[in-house]
PDB file of C-alpha atoms and ligand atoms in Angstrom:
ATOM      1  CA  MET A  26       0.000   0.000   0.000  1.00 49.00           C
ATOM      2  CA  ARG A  27       1.308   3.424  -0.942  1.00 48.00           C
ATOM      3  CA  ALA A  28       1.777   6.079   1.718  1.00 55.00           C
ATOM      4  CA  ALA A  29       0.395   8.903  -0.423  1.00 66.00           C
ATOM      5  CA  PRO A  30      -1.428   9.136  -3.756  1.00 75.00           C
ATOM      6  CA  ARG A  31       0.785   9.638  -6.770  1.00 78.00           C
ATOM      7  CA  LEU A  32       0.421  12.424  -9.220  1.00 84.00           C
ATOM      8  CA  VAL A  33      -0.643  11.169 -12.635  1.00 87.00           C
ATOM      9  CA  PRO A  34      -0.747  12.973 -15.963  1.00 87.00           C
ATOM     10  CA  GLU A  35      -3.906  14.818 -16.972  1.00 90.00           C
ATOM     11  CA  PRO A  36      -3.467  14.443 -20.733  1.00 89.00           C
ATOM     12  CA  VAL A  37      -4.765  17.091 -23.110  1.00 91.00           C
ATOM     13  CA  GLY A  38      -4.534  17.570 -26.860  1.00 89.00           C
ATOM     14  CA  ALA A  39      -2.590  14.946 -28.809  1.00 86.00           C
ATOM     15  CA  ASN A  40      -1.285  13.468 -25.535  1.00 91.00           C
ATOM     16  CA  ALA A  41      -4.856  12.519 -24.580  1.00 93.00           C
ATOM     17  CA  GLU A  42      -5.046  10.067 -27.473  1.00 94.00           C
ATOM     18  CA  PHE A  43      -1.680   8.512 -26.583  1.00 95.00           C
ATOM     19  CA  TYR A  44      -2.782   7.955 -22.989  1.00 93.00           C
ATOM     20  CA  ALA A  45      -6.190   6.648 -24.114  1.00 93.00           C
ATOM     21  CA  TRP A  46      -4.417   3.888 -26.085  1.00 95.00           C
ATOM     22  CA  CYS A  47      -2.221   3.108 -23.066  1.00 94.00           C
ATOM     23  CA  ALA A  48      -5.282   2.874 -20.788  1.00 93.00           C
ATOM     24  CA  ARG A  49      -6.684   0.266 -23.200  1.00 94.00           C
ATOM     25  CA  GLY A  50      -3.454  -1.718 -22.849  1.00 94.00           C
ATOM     26  CA  GLU A  51      -2.003  -0.757 -26.223  1.00 96.00           C
ATOM     27  CA  LEU A  52       1.255   1.090 -26.773  1.00 96.00           C
ATOM     28  CA  ARG A  53       0.826   3.127 -29.937  1.00 97.00           C
ATOM     29  CA  PHE A  54       2.872   5.962 -31.396  1.00 97.00           C
ATOM     30  CA  GLN A  55       1.898   8.499 -33.985  1.00 97.00           C
ATOM     31  CA  ARG A  56       3.086   7.629 -37.459  1.00 97.00           C
ATOM     32  CA  CYS A  57       3.069   9.911 -40.453  1.00 98.00           C
ATOM     33  CA  ALA A  58       0.486   8.765 -43.012  1.00 98.00           C
ATOM     34  CA  ASP A  59       2.609  10.228 -45.815  1.00 98.00           C
ATOM     35  CA  CYS A  60       6.237   9.242 -45.040  1.00 98.00           C
ATOM     36  CA  ASP A  61       5.776   6.567 -42.299  1.00 97.00           C
ATOM     37  CA  THR A  62       8.028   8.371 -39.779  1.00 98.00           C
ATOM     38  CA  TRP A  63       7.276   7.371 -36.173  1.00 98.00           C
ATOM     39  CA  ARG A  64       7.071  10.157 -33.642  1.00 96.00           C
ATOM     40  CA  HIS A  65       6.659  10.698 -29.914  1.00 96.00           C
ATOM     41  CA  PRO A  66       5.704  12.734 -27.970  1.00 94.00           C
ATOM     42  CA  PRO A  67       2.577  13.345 -30.035  1.00 95.00           C
ATOM     43  CA  ARG A  68       2.643  16.365 -32.346  1.00 94.00           C
ATOM     44  CA  LEU A  69       0.275  17.970 -34.795  1.00 94.00           C
ATOM     45  CA  ALA A  70       2.669  17.609 -37.738  1.00 96.00           C
ATOM     46  CA  CYS A  71       5.418  15.270 -38.929  1.00 97.00           C
ATOM     47  CA  THR A  72       8.917  16.521 -38.105  1.00 94.00           C
ATOM     48  CA  ALA A  73      10.288  14.854 -41.242  1.00 97.00           C
ATOM     49  CA  CYS A  74       7.888  16.072 -43.949  1.00 98.00           C
ATOM     50  CA  GLY A  75       5.457  18.484 -42.267  1.00 98.00           C
ATOM     51  CA  SER A  76       2.360  16.440 -43.069  1.00 98.00           C
ATOM     52  CA  THR A  77      -0.557  16.668 -40.642  1.00 97.00           C
ATOM     53  CA  ARG A  78      -1.951  13.276 -41.731  1.00 98.00           C
ATOM     54  CA  THR A  79      -1.391  10.873 -38.839  1.00 96.00           C
ATOM     55  CA  THR A  80      -2.117   7.296 -37.857  1.00 97.00           C
ATOM     56  CA  TRP A  81      -1.649   5.624 -34.467  1.00 97.00           C
ATOM     57  CA  SER A  82       0.408   2.487 -35.060  1.00 97.00           C
ATOM     58  CA  ARG A  83       0.951  -0.320 -32.606  1.00 97.00           C
ATOM     59  CA  ALA A  84       4.512  -0.433 -31.258  1.00 96.00           C
ATOM     60  CA  SER A  85       6.597  -3.571 -30.760  1.00 94.00           C
ATOM     61  CA  ARG A  86       6.987  -2.801 -27.059  1.00 95.00           C
ATOM     62  CA  ARG A  87      10.725  -3.465 -27.323  1.00 96.00           C
ATOM     63  CA  GLY A  88      13.575  -1.030 -26.947  1.00 97.00           C
ATOM     64  CA  ARG A  89      16.983  -0.293 -25.510  1.00 97.00           C
ATOM     65  CA  VAL A  90      18.129   1.903 -22.626  1.00 97.00           C
ATOM     66  CA  TRP A  91      19.257   5.250 -24.018  1.00 98.00           C
ATOM     67  CA  SER A  92      19.799   7.142 -20.728  1.00 97.00           C
ATOM     68  CA  TRP A  93      18.722   7.175 -17.091  1.00 96.00           C
ATOM     69  CA  THR A  94      18.899   8.900 -13.736  1.00 94.00           C
ATOM     70  CA  ILE A  95      18.750   7.402 -10.263  1.00 92.00           C
ATOM     71  CA  THR A  96      16.544   9.228  -7.772  1.00 90.00           C
ATOM     72  CA  HIS A  97      17.725   9.038  -4.163  1.00 91.00           C
ATOM     73  CA  GLN A  98      15.616  11.830  -2.662  1.00 91.00           C
ATOM     74  CA  ALA A  99      11.842  11.473  -2.233  1.00 86.00           C
ATOM     75  CA  PHE A 100      10.710  14.922  -3.313  1.00 84.00           C
ATOM     76  CA  ASP A 101       7.199  13.422  -3.537  1.00 84.00           C
ATOM     77  CA  PRO A 102       6.274  11.377  -0.414  1.00 87.00           C
ATOM     78  CA  ALA A 103       4.343   8.946  -2.639  1.00 86.00           C
ATOM     79  CA  PHE A 104       7.698   7.536  -3.767  1.00 83.00           C
ATOM     80  CA  ALA A 105       9.379   7.353  -0.331  1.00 88.00           C
ATOM     81  CA  ASP A 106       9.077   3.563  -0.119  1.00 89.00           C
ATOM     82  CA  GLU A 107      10.811   3.051  -3.471  1.00 85.00           C
ATOM     83  CA  MET A 108      14.077   4.931  -2.967  1.00 88.00           C
ATOM     84  CA  PRO A 109      16.295   4.722  -4.859  1.00 89.00           C
ATOM     85  CA  TYR A 110      14.511   4.230  -8.187  1.00 88.00           C
ATOM     86  CA  ALA A 111      15.521   4.669 -11.805  1.00 91.00           C
ATOM     87  CA  VAL A 112      13.829   6.903 -14.349  1.00 92.00           C
ATOM     88  CA  VAL A 113      14.885   5.626 -17.742  1.00 96.00           C
ATOM     89  CA  VAL A 114      14.785   6.906 -21.303  1.00 98.00           C
ATOM     90  CA  VAL A 115      14.326   4.045 -23.748  1.00 98.00           C
ATOM     91  CA  GLU A 116      14.650   4.214 -27.498  1.00 98.00           C
ATOM     92  CA  ALA A 117      11.815   2.057 -28.790  1.00 97.00           C
ATOM     93  CA  ASP A 118      12.612  -0.240 -31.701  1.00 97.00           C
ATOM     94  CA  GLU A 119      10.465   2.062 -33.869  1.00 96.00           C
ATOM     95  CA  GLY A 120      12.688   5.048 -32.985  1.00 96.00           C
ATOM     96  CA  PRO A 121      10.758   7.267 -30.542  1.00 96.00           C
ATOM     97  CA  ARG A 122      12.316   7.805 -27.122  1.00 97.00           C
ATOM     98  CA  ILE A 123      10.018   7.355 -24.128  1.00 97.00           C
ATOM     99  CA  VAL A 124      10.403   7.867 -20.383  1.00 96.00           C
ATOM    100  CA  GLY A 125       9.321   5.463 -17.668  1.00 94.00           C
ATOM    101  CA  ASN A 126      10.282   3.678 -14.512  1.00 90.00           C
ATOM    102  CA  LEU A 127      12.439   0.582 -14.453  1.00 90.00           C
ATOM    103  CA  GLN A 128      11.376  -2.597 -12.656  1.00 91.00           C
ATOM    104  CA  GLY A 129      12.904  -6.034 -12.248  1.00 91.00           C
ATOM    105  CA  ILE A 130      16.566  -5.029 -12.205  1.00 89.00           C
ATOM    106  CA  ASP A 131      18.829  -3.259  -9.745  1.00 87.00           C
ATOM    107  CA  ALA A 132      19.728   0.259 -10.797  1.00 83.00           C
ATOM    108  CA  ALA A 133      23.397  -0.711 -10.422  1.00 84.00           C
ATOM    109  CA  ASP A 134      22.943  -3.194 -13.276  1.00 90.00           C
ATOM    110  CA  LEU A 135      21.709  -0.564 -15.752  1.00 93.00           C
ATOM    111  CA  ARG A 136      23.805  -0.115 -18.876  1.00 95.00           C
ATOM    112  CA  LEU A 137      23.441   1.635 -22.188  1.00 96.00           C
ATOM    113  CA  ASP A 138      21.669  -0.416 -24.876  1.00 97.00           C
ATOM    114  CA  LEU A 139      20.215  -2.827 -22.310  1.00 96.00           C
ATOM    115  CA  PRO A 140      17.284  -4.510 -24.115  1.00 96.00           C
ATOM    116  CA  VAL A 141      13.992  -3.883 -22.326  1.00 96.00           C
ATOM    117  CA  ALA A 142      10.346  -4.773 -22.695  1.00 96.00           C
ATOM    118  CA  ILE A 143       7.869  -1.912 -22.488  1.00 96.00           C
ATOM    119  CA  HIS A 144       4.905  -2.543 -20.198  1.00 96.00           C
ATOM    120  CA  LEU A 145       1.931  -0.477 -19.092  1.00 96.00           C
ATOM    121  CA  GLU A 146       0.960  -0.078 -15.449  1.00 93.00           C
ATOM    122  CA  ALA A 147      -2.485   1.222 -14.501  1.00 92.00           C
ATOM    123  CA  ALA A 148      -2.171   4.346 -12.351  1.00 89.00           C
ATOM    124  CA  THR A 149      -5.906   5.162 -12.403  1.00 88.00           C
ATOM    125  CA  ASP A 150      -8.886   3.838 -14.351  1.00 84.00           C
ATOM    126  CA  ALA A 151      -8.060   6.309 -17.138  1.00 85.00           C
ATOM    127  CA  VAL A 152      -4.253   6.466 -17.081  1.00 90.00           C
ATOM    128  CA  ALA A 153      -1.620   3.761 -17.567  1.00 93.00           C
ATOM    129  CA  LEU A 154       2.052   4.619 -17.258  1.00 92.00           C
ATOM    130  CA  ILE A 155       5.067   3.188 -19.050  1.00 94.00           C
ATOM    131  CA  VAL A 156       7.259   0.742 -17.137  1.00 94.00           C
ATOM    132  CA  PHE A 157      10.393  -0.966 -18.450  1.00 95.00           C
ATOM    133  CA  ARG A 158      11.571  -4.430 -17.503  1.00 95.00           C
ATOM    134  CA  PRO A 159      14.570  -6.370 -18.773  1.00 94.00           C
ATOM    135  CA  ALA A 160      13.776  -8.051 -22.101  1.00 92.00           C
ATOM    136  CA  GLY A 161      12.516 -11.561 -21.575  1.00 79.00           C
ATOM    137  CA  ASP A 162      10.393 -10.555 -18.567  1.00 62.00           C
ATOM    138  CA  ASP A 163       6.961 -11.530 -19.867  1.00 61.00           C
ATOM    139  CA  ALA A 164       5.109 -10.783 -16.647  1.00 56.00           C
ATOM    140  CA  GLY A 165       2.615  -8.701 -18.641  1.00 64.00           C
ATOM    141  CA  ASP A 166       0.982  -5.406 -17.895  1.00 67.00           C
ATOM    142  CA  VAL A 167      -0.074  -4.490 -14.376  1.00 60.00           C
ATOM    143  CA  ARG A 168      -3.795  -3.816 -14.126  1.00 55.00           C
TER     144      ARG A 168
HETATM  145 ZN1   ZN B 218       6.022  12.619 -42.679  1.00 56.75          ZN
END
């Protein structure tokens, strides 16, 4: 049981659609309907060709650690029981970089290019957050 409620995103605009897919258990990124470039975070236009025609394509849910930081100070009391924890930037196999928490591995064992699986963890009925686990951990999403 958590000591305090956690803050969760209140998505608006293009982010609302991204989080709606996550809440349904699907990781999808925007993809340009004209040049097929993947993009995240969601934007109104393609950064490669400028097109505003967009699809939401299902992602592989695989990626590699691109960067991270270890948090040792509980600035939010809701995280006090989890110190220290890692906030990780992963480059998804499709190319977009996404931020999430790491589970299932000690922070000391983090390394660049570590293969990870991308999971979704329900934070509320309407919001699921991204969680990374070492590749091969098929524990599934947390509902
Ligand atoms: Zn494009």
